[in-house]
Every structure is written in C-alpha cells, then in structure tokens.
Coordinates of C-alpha atoms and ligand atoms in Angstrom, one line a residue:
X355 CA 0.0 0.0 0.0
X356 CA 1.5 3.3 -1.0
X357 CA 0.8 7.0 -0.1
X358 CA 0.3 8.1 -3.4
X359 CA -3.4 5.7 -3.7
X360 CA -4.4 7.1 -0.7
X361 CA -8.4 8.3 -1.8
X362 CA -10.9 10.2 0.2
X363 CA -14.4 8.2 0.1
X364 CA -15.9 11.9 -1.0
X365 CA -13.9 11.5 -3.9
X366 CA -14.7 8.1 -4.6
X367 CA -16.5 7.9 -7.3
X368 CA -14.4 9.6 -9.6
X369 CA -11.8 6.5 -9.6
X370 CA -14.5 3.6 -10.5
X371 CA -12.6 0.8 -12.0
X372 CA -9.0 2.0 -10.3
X373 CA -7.3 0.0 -7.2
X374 CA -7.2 2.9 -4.2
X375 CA -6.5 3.2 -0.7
X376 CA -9.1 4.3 1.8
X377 CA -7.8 5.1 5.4
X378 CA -10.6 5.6 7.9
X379 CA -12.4 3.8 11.2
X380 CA -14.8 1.3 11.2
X381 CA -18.2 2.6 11.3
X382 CA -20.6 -0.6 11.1
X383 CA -19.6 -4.5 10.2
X384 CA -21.6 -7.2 9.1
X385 CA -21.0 -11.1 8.0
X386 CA -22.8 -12.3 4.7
X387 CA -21.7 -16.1 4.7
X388 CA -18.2 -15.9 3.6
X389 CA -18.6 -12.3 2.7
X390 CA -18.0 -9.0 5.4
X391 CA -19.2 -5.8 4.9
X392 CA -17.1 -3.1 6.5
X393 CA -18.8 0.2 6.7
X394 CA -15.8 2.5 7.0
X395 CA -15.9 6.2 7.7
X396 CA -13.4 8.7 6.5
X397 CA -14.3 11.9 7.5
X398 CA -15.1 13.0 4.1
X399 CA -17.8 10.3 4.0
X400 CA -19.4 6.4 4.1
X401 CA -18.0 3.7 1.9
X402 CA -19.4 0.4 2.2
X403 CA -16.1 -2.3 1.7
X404 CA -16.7 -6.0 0.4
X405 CA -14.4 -8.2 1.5
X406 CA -14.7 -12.1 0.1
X407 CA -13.3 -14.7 2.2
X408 CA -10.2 -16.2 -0.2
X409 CA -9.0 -12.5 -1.4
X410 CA -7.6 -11.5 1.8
X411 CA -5.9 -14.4 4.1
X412 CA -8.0 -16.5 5.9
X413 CA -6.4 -15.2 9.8
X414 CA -6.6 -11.9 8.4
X415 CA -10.5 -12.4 7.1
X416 CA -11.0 -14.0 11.2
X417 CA -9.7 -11.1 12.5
X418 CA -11.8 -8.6 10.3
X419 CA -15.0 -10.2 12.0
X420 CA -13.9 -9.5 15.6
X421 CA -12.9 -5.6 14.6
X422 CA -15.2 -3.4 16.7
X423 CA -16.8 -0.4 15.9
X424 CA -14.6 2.5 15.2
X425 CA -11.3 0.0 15.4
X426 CA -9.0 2.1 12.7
X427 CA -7.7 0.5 9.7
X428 CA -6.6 1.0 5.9
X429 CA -8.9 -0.6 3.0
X430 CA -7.1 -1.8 -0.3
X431 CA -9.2 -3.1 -3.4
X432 CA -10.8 -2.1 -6.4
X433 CA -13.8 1.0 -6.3
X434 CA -17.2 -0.5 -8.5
X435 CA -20.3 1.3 -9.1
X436 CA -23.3 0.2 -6.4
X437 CA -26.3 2.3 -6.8
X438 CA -27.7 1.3 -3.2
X439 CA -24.5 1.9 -1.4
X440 CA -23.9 5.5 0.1
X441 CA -22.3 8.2 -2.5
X442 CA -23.4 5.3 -5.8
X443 CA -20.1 3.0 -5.0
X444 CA -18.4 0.9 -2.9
X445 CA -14.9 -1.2 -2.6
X446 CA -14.3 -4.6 -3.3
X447 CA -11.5 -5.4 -1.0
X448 CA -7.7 -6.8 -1.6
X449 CA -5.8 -6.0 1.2
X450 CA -6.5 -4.6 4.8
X451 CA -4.1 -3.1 7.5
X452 CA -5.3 -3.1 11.3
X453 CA -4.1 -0.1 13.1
X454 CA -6.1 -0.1 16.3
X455 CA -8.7 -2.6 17.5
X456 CA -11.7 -1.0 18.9
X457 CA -14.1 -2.8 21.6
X458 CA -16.6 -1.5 23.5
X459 CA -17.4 1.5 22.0
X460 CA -19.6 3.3 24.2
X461 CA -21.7 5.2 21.6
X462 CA -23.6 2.5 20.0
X463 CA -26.1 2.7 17.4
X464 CA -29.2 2.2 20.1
X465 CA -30.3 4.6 22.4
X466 CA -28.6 7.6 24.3
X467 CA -29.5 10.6 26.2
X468 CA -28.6 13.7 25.3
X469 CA -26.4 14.2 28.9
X470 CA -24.7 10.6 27.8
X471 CA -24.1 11.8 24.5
X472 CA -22.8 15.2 25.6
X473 CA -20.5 13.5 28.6
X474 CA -19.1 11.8 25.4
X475 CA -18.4 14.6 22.7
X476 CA -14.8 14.0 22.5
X477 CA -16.5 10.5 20.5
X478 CA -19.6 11.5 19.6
X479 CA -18.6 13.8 17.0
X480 CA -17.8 10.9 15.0
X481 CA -21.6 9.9 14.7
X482 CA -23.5 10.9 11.3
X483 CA -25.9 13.7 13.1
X484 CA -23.0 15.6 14.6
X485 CA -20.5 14.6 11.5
X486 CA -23.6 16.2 9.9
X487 CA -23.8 19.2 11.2
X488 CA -20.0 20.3 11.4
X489 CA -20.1 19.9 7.8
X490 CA -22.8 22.6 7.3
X491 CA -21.4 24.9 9.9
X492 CA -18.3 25.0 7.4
X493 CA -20.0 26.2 4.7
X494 CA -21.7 28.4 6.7
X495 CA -18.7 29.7 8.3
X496 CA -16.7 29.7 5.1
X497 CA -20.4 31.3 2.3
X498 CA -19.6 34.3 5.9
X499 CA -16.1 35.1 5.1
X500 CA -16.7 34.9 1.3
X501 CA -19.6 36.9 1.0
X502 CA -18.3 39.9 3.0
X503 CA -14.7 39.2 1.1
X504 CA -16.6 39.5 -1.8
X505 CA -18.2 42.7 -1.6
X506 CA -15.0 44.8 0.0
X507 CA -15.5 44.3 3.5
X508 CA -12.0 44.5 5.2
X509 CA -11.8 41.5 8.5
X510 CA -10.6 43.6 11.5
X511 CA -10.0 41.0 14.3
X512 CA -11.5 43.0 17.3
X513 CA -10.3 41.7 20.8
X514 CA -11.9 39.4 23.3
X515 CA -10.6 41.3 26.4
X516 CA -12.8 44.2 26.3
X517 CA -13.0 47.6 28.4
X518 CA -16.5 48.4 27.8
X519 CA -19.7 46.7 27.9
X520 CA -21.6 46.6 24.5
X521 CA -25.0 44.8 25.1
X522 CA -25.5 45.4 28.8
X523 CA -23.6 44.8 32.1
X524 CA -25.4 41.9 33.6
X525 CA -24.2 39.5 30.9
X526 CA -20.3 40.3 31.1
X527 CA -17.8 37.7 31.9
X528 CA -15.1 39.6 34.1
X529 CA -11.6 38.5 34.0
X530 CA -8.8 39.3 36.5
X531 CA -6.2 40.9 33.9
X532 CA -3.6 41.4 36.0
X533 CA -5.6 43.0 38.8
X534 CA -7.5 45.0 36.4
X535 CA -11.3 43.6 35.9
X536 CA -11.5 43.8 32.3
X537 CA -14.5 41.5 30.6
X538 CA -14.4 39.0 27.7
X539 CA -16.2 40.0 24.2
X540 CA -19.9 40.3 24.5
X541 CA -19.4 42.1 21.1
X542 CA -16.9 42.9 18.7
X543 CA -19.6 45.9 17.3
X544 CA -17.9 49.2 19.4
X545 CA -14.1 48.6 18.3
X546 CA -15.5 47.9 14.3
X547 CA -17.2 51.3 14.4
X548 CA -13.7 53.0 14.8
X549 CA -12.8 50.6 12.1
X550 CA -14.9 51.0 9.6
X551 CA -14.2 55.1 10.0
X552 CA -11.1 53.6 8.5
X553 CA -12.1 51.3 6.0
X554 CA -15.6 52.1 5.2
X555 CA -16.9 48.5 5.0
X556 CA -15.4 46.1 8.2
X557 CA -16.2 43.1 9.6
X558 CA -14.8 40.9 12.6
X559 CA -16.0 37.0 13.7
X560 CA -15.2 35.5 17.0
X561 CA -16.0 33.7 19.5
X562 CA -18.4 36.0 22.1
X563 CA -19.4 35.3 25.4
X564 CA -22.8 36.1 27.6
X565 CA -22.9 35.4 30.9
X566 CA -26.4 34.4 30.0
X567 CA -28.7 33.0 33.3
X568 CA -30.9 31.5 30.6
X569 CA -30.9 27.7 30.0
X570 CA -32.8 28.1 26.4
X571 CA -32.1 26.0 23.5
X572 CA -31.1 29.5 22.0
X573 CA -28.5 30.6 24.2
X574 CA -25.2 29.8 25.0
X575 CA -22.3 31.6 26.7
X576 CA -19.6 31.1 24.2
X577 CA -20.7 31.1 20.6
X578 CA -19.5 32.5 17.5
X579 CA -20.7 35.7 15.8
X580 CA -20.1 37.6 12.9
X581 CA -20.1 41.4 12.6
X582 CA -20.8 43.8 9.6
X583 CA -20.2 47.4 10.6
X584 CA -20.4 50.1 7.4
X585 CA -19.8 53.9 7.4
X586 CA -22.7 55.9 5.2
X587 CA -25.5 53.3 5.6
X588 CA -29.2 53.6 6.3
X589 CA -31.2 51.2 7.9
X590 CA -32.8 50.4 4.7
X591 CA -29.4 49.8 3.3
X592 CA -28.3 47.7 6.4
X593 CA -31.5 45.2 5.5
X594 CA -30.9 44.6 2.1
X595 CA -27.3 43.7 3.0
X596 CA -28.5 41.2 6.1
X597 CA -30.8 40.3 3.1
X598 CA -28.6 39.4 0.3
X599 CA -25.8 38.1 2.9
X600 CA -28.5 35.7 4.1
X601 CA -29.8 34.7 1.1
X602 CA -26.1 33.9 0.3
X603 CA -25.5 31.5 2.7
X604 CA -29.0 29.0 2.5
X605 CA -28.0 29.2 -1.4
X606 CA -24.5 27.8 -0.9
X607 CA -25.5 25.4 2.0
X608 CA -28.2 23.9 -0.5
X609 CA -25.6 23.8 -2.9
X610 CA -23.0 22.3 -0.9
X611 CA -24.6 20.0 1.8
X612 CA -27.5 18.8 0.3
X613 CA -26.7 14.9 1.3
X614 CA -26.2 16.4 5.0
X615 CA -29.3 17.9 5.0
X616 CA -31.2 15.0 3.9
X617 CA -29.5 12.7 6.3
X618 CA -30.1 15.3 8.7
X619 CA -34.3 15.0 7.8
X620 CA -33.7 19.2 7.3
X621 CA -36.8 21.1 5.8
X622 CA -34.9 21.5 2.4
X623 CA -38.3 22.3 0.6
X624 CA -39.0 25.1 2.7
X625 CA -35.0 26.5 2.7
X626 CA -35.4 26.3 -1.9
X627 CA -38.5 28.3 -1.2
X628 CA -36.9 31.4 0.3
X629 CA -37.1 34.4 -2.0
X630 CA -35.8 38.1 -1.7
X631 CA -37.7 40.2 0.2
X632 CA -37.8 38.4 3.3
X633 CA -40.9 40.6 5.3
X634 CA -40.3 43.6 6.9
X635 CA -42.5 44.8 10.0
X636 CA -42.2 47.4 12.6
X637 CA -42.2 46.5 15.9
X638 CA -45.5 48.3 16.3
X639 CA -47.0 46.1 13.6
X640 CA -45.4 43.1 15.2
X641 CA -47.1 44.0 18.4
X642 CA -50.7 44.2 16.6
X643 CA -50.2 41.0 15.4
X644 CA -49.3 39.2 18.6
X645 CA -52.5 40.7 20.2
X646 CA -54.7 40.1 17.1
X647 CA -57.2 37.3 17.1
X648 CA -55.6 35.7 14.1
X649 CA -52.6 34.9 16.6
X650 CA -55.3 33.4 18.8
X651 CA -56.6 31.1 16.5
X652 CA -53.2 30.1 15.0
X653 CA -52.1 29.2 18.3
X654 CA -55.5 27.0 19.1
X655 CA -54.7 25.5 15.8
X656 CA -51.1 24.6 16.5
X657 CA -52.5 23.2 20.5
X658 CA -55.0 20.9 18.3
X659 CA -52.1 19.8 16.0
X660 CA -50.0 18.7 18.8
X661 CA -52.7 16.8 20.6
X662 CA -52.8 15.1 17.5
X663 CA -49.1 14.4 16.8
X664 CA -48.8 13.2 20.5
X665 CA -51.5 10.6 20.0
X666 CA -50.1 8.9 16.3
X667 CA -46.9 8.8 18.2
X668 CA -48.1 6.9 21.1
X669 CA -49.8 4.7 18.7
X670 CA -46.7 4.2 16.9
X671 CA -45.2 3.1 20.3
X672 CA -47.8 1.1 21.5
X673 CA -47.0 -0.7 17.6
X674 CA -43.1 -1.3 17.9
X675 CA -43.7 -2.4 22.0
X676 CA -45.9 -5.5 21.1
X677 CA -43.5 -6.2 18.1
X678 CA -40.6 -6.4 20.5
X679 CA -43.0 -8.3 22.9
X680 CA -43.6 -10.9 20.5
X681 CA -40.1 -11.7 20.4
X682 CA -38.2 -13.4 17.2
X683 CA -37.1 -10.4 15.6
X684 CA -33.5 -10.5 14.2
X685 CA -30.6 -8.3 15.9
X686 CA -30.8 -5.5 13.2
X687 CA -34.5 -5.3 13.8
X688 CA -34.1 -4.9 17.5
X689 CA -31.7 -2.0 17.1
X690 CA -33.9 -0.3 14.7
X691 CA -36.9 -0.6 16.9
X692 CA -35.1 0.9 19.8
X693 CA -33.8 3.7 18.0
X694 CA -37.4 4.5 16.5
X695 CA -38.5 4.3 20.3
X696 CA -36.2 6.7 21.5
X697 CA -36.2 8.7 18.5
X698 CA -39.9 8.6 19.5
X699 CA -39.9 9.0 23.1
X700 CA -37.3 12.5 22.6
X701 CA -40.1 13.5 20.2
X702 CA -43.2 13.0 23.1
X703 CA -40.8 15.0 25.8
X704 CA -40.8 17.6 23.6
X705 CA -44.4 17.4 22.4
X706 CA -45.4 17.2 26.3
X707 CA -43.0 20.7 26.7
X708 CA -44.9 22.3 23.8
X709 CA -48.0 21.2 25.2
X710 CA -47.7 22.7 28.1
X711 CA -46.0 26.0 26.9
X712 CA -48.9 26.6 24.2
X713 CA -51.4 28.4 26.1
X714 CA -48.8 30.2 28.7
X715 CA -47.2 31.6 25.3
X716 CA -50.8 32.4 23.8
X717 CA -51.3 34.5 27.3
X718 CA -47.7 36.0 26.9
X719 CA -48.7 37.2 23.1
X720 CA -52.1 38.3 24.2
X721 CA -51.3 40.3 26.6
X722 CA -48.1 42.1 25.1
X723 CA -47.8 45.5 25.8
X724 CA -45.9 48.1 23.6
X725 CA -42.8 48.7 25.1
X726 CA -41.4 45.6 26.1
X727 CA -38.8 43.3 24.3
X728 CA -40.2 40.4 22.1
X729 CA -39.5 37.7 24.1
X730 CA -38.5 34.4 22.9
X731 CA -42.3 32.8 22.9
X732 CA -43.1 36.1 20.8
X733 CA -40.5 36.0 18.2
X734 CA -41.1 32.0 17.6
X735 CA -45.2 32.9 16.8
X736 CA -44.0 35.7 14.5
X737 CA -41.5 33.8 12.7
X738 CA -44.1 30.6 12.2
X739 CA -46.4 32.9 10.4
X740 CA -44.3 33.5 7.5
X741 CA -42.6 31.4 5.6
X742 CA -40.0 34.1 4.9
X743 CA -37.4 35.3 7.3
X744 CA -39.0 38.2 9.3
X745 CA -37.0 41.6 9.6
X746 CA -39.3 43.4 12.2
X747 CA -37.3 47.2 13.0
X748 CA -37.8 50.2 15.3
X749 CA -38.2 48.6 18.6
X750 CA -38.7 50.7 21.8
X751 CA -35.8 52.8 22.7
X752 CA -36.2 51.8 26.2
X753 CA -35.9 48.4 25.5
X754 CA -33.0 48.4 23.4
X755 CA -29.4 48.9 23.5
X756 CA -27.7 52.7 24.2
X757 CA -25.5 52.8 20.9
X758 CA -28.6 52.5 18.4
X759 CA -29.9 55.7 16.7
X760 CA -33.1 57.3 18.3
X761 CA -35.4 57.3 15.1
X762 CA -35.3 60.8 14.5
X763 CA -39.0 61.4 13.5
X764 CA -40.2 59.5 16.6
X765 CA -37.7 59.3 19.6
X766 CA -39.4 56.5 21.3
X767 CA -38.2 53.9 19.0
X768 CA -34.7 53.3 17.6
X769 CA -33.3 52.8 13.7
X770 CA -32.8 48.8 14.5
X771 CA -33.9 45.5 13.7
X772 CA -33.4 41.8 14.3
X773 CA -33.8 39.0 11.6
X774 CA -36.1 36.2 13.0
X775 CA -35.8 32.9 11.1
X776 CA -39.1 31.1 9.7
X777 CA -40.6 28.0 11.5
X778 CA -40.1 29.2 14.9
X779 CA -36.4 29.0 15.4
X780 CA -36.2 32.6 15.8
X781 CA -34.0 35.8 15.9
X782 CA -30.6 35.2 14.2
X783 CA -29.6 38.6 13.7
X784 CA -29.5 41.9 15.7
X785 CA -28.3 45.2 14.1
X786 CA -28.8 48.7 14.3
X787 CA -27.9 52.2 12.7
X788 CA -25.6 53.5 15.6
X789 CA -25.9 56.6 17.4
X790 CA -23.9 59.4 15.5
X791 CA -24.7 62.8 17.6
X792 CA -22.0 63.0 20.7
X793 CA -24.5 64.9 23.0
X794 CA -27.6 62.1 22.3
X795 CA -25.1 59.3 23.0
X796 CA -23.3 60.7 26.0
X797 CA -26.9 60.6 27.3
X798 CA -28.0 57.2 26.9
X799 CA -24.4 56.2 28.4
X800 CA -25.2 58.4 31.3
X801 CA -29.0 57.1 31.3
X802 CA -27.6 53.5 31.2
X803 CA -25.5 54.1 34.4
X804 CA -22.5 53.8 32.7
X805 CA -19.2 55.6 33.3
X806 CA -18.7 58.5 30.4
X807 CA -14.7 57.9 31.3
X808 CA -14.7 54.5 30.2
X809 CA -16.6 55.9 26.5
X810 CA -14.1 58.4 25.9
X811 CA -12.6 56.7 22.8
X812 CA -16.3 56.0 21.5
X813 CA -17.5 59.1 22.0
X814 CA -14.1 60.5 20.1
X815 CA -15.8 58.5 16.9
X816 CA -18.8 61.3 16.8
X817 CA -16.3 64.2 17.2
X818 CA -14.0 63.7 14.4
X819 CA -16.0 63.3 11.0
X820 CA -18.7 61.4 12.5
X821 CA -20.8 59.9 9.7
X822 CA -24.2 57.7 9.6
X823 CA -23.3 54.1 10.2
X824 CA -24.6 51.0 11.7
X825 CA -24.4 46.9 11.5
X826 CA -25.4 44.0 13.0
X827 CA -24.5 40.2 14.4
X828 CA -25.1 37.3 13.1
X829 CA -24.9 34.0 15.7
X830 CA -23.3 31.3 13.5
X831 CA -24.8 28.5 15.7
X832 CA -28.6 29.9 15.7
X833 CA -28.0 29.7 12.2
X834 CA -26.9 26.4 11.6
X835 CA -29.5 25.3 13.8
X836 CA -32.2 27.3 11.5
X837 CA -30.7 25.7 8.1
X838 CA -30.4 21.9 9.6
X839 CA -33.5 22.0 11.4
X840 CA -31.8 21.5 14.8
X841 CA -33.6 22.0 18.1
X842 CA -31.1 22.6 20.4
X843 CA -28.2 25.2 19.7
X844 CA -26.2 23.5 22.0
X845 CA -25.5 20.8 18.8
X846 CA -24.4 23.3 16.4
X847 CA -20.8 23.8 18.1
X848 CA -18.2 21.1 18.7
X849 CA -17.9 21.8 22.6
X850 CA -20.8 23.8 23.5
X851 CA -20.5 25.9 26.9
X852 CA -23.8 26.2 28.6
X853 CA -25.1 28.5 31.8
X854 CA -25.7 24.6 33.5
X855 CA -23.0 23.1 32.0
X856 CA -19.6 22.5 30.8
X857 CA -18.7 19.0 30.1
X858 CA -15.7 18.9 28.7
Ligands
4AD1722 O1 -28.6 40.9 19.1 P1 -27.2 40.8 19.6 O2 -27.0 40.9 21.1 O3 -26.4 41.9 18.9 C1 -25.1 42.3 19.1 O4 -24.3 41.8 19.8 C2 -24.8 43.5 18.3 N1 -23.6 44.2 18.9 C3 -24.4 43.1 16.9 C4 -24.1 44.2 16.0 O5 -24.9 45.1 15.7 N2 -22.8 44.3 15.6 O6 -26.6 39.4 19.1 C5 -26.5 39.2 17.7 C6 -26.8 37.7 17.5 C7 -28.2 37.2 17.9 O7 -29.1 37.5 16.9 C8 -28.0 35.7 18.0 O8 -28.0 35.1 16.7 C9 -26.6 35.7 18.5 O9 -25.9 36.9 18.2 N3 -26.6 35.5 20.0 C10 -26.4 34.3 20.6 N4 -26.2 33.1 20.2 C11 -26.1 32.1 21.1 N5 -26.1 32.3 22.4 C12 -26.3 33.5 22.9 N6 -26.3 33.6 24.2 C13 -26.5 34.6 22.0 N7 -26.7 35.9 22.2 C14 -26.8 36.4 21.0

C-alpha cells in the first residue's frame, strides 16, 4: 500500500474501475456467509467495503469479523459502481491493514440521552448527526467570510478582552487581567465602528461570550458571531445587505450540503423556497399581530395539532412495544426498533414541553404591551407565520441597546432590527444604525448608568467626522441550527458551553 493511492471516500467515485487506498475507522460491520461488509468512515464520507473470504488471508478475514466499531484500519481493493451503497459506489477489498482494534465502543447505534451523549463529545462527534452538522457549519462559516470578502469588507479582528460593555452589564464575563477587571467580548460591534471610520466596509468573527442565566435551547455563553459594521449606511441599506448576505449562505448550503441535509431529515423544501424580500415589520405592527385574534386562533390550531401528533406517536409506540414483545425479531430489527423508540420517546418529551407551553405563550402574546422586548415565545409565533425570514425594526428605545440611533422622526423607538428565522427558530440577527450625535449618545451612556470615562474613545468617533453608520451580528450556531433543522443550539458547536454546563 503506498501514499500516493491514498483516496478520500468523498472523492470516490471519480476512480471507479481503479485499485485505491481508503484510510478511515470502522463505522458498522456485518458477516454475509463468507462475505464481510465493512462500513468504513473517513471523515469525508461512508463507503461500504466488500471483503470475500479467499481474497484477503484467511487469519486476516478471522480477525476482520472481531474488529469493533470505530477499530482504525486501511482498506485496499478495487472501487465499482453500487447504486444502493452510500455516494453510488463501494470497494471490493484486496488487502487490509489493522491499526487499532476498537471494543466496547460506548456510543452504539441504540439509544442515548442527550447528557450521555454530551459527557461523550470527545466520540460523539464521529456519529452521522454531529458529522452532519459540522459539515454545514463550514460552509456556513466559510459562504460568511466569502460573501463579506466578496463585496469589500475588510476583516478587523476585534479583541476578546474588552474595556467596555456593549450589550449590557449583567451578561459580562469579568476576568482578573492582571488586577484590572477587564471582561471578555460580549461584542466585537464598538471597536468595528472605529474601524470601519477607517475602512468604510469592516467586519470581525469570533468567539463571544454572555454570561447568560438562561438555559434556552437559543442561548449559549460562548458562541460564534459575525459582525458587519459600514460607514454611510441607512437602515434600509443595512436590510438589504442582512438580506442578500443571508440569502447567500442558504444558497450555498443547498448547494453544498445537500446529502447532510437530507441525512439530517432538514426542511430543504422550505430552505429552496426562500425568496428576496424576506418581510419587513415594525415592531408596532409586530405588536398588533401578537394581540390580534388571528394569533389566537393560530395558536388554538397549533394546541390541536399537537394533541394530534402526540396521539399517532403513542400509537406508533404502543405498535413497535408489542412487536418487540412478540419476540423473534432479528438483531438489526431490534436495534432499529429501539432507536425508533427513543427517537420517539425525545419527540413525546418535547411534544409534552410544547404542550404545556402553548397556552402560557398564547397569554404571553395576548397580553403584550408596547414597550417591552419580544420575548423568545413572541418571536417564535411571529417567525411561524411567515414562511420568509422576518425583519421586524424600530423597537422601543427603552428596551433596546444605548448605541442605536433614536429614530429621529419618533424618539421613542430606535433605527434597528433583528432578523427572525421562519418556522419558529427565531431571531438570528440583531443590528442597528448606531448613534452618530455626541451629545444624544453621552446621554443614553449616562442614562444606562455607565461611566462617560470608560466611552471616551467612542465618544471621540462622533467628534471627528462622525458619519451615519450601523451593522449587526449574526450568531453562526442559531443559524446552523435554522438551516439543519436542529432544536437545540447546544448541537451546532463542537464543545458547547452552557449556563448549567460544561462538560468537557
Ligand atoms: O442581538 P445581539 O446581542 O447583537 C449584538 O451583539 C450587536 N452588537 C451586533 C451588532 O450590531 N454588531 O446578538 C446578535 C446575534 C443574535 O441575533 C444571535 O444570533 C446571537 O448573536 N446571540 C447568541 N447566540 C447564542 N447564544 C447566545 N447567548 C447569544 N446571544 C446572541
């Protein structure tokens, strides 16, 4: 076996008929008679590899069959076409070299909890779901940095210890920096306005951290976020550009990850549907709705739909129970039922949560007043209304950050907005047109409590050739959660860090 056959299963198909190398763990192994097929995983993919008894030695053909799962090992033979294997081929196997046996494994194809699963991340991230899912986040990650390349954006790399607070005090992380409390990056927003006085169009992507108390499957307190900040933009402008960046990255994550998505079960009908214009509403409107009796009724609807869901699941259950009960079934069978159970069972917890959250959430909207923050409940009803993304602008000043621009035809509300993802996963962007007068911004800092002192070198950005300017944030793991139809954010980062939870 030499370097120089070495193939990626991705690339696989392109060498049908040709003698290759595959290096890779074991993903899956079963005996046919004197035939055993080795599911081997590459990290580019799944290739299924034939080996017949008689074209590898016999000792070497025993010890195959005892391999456990994810035991490492290079595959010789000879790539054919198989239309039912994964990616259309497979290998027919000459030769095999045994780097590590594997037994025990403790993530099995059955069933896991999610705290099991998360204790085990260092191995989990092998599985499909996972393997999945860090796929997409790279394109995500990578469509980011190419569409803001691509349209003159300069990447200014802002820092993570920070001076000043950017998106309010009570969620700063404070580090001891050598005796001096300094915090960690809640935002890289305040440092890329002085930048992009300098460059015009600027953008910086980081890790950020919250200090969240909030154990939502939105929230995290380290996650990654990437910044826009322009100099002579409108809010108008700033939406077409979350708009068209947007648009950019479902087109190139349906264009790239397409077999993730479907192993993934993602909504992939609704993501090709997206058009330009996503809807815009103001806050104000968004209010009416919430309080309208056409949110009343969807939400009876959705509580019937539920009920509904819950019960062909139970009967499902109730089905696969008295299978298993009768006994007889083969070993594959077995493990298929009891992932359908769990799979199943997960889906019933969460039915039971939405259950039960249905009606306090139809209060919540109901009784929304004007003036408060859209709360979580509030942004998932308006973004299940539209199949669009939702822009809704000009929230309460009150509510809102101190660096956003006081709409100047109506000083209760700011020049801001936040882009809420369709089928209820929510906001995935917040931005605003900052604050460009010295005197109004020195006022919200003193109204926020905050010490002027400390926003010296801000404020300098509005005495020397201030200019009308604004950006926003995109969270990369609300995102990836959006496009893969994941419920949990917590999934869409290698090592998530939780309020409840680090685990490794
Ligand atoms: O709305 P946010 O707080 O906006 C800002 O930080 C602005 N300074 C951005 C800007 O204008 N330059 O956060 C922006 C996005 C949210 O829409 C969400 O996607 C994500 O960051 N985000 C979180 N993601 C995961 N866990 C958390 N705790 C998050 N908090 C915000």
């Amino acid at each position: 076996m030499t370097q120089k056959d070495k193939v990626f299963i991705g690339a696989l198909s392109r060498y049908i008929g040709r003698e290759v190398r595959l290096d890779g763990w074991l993903y899956n192994s079963r005996p046919s008679g004197k035939v055993q097929f080795v599911m081997l995983r590459d990290g580019s993919g799944l290739c299924q590899c034939v080996i017949e008894a008689g074209n590898i030695p016999e000792e070497l053909f025993e010890e195959v069959k005892r391999l456990g799962q994810e035991s490492s090992l290079s595959v010789t033979g000879t790539v054919r076409a198989e239309p039912r294997s994964p990616g259309g081929v497979e290998l027919a196997v000459t030769g095999i070299a045994i780097h590590c046996f594997a037994a025990d494994y403790p993530i099995t194809p059955k069933e896991h909890g999610i705290d099991f699963l998360l204790k085990n991340r260092h191995l989990h991230l092998r599985s499909q779901r996972p393997w999945c899912i860090g796929r997409i986040r790279h394109t995500v990650i990578d469509a980011i940095r190419r569409f803001f390349n691509d349209n003159s954006f300069t990447l200014v790399d802002t820092p993570i210890f920070t001076t000043i607070a950017g998106e309010g005090e009570q969620t700063l992380f404070e580090v001891d920096y050598f005796g001096q409390p300094l915090h960690l990056a809640q935002t890289g927003q305040l440092y890329l306005e002085s930048a992009a006085m300098s460059f015009g169009r600027v953008y910086c992507f980081g890790p950020t951290f919250r200090a969240e108390k909030s154990k939502t499957r939105r929230h995290l307190t380290e996650f990654w976020m990437v910044e826009p900040e322009v100099a002579y933009i409108d809010l108008p402008g700033l939406l077409n550009l979350a708009e068209d960046f947007v648009f950019s990255i479902i087109q190139r994550v349906l264009k790239d990850n397409r077999s993730e998505l479907e192993t993934l079960g993602a909504d992939i009908a609704s993501l090709e549907a997206i058009q330009k214009p996503f809807v815009r509403l103001t806050y104000t409107e968004a209010a009416d709705i919430l309080t309208s009796s056409r949110t009343k009724e969807f939400m009876a609807a959705q509580f019937e739909g539920f009920l509904a869901q819950k019960k062909a699941y139970e009967t499902e259950l109730t089905g696969i129970e008295a299978m298993d009960a009768k006994g007889g079934l083969k070993k594959w069978q077995q493990d298929k039922n009891a992932r359908r159970i769990l799979e199943i069972r997960t889906e019933l917890a969460e039915l039971e949560v939405k259950i039960e959250n249905n009606p306090k959430h139809a209060q919540l909207a109901s009784d929304f007043r004007w003036g408060k923050d859209l709360g979580g409940s509030d942004e998932t009803i308006i973004s299940l209304m539209y199949g669009r993304p939702v822009f809704v602008t000009h929230y309460p000043r009150a509510a809102k950050a101190f660096y956003m621009k006081t709409d100047r035809g109506n000083d209760r509300v700011v020049e801001n907005f936040d882009l809420l993802a369709p089928a209820g996963f929510g906001e995935i962007i917040g931005g605003s047109v900052r604050e460009d007068d010295y005197e109004r911004l020195l006022a919200r800092i003193r109204e926020e409590g905050y010490n002027p002192e400390s926003y010296q070198w801000y404020l300098d950005l509005r005495r020397y050739g201030s200019v009308p300017h604004g950006g926003f944030g995109l969270g990369v793991e609300r995102t990836v959660a959006w496009l893969t139809g994941e419920k949990h954010i917590r999934q869409c980062i290698a090592f998530p860090r939780m309020m409840d939870k680090v685990y490794l």
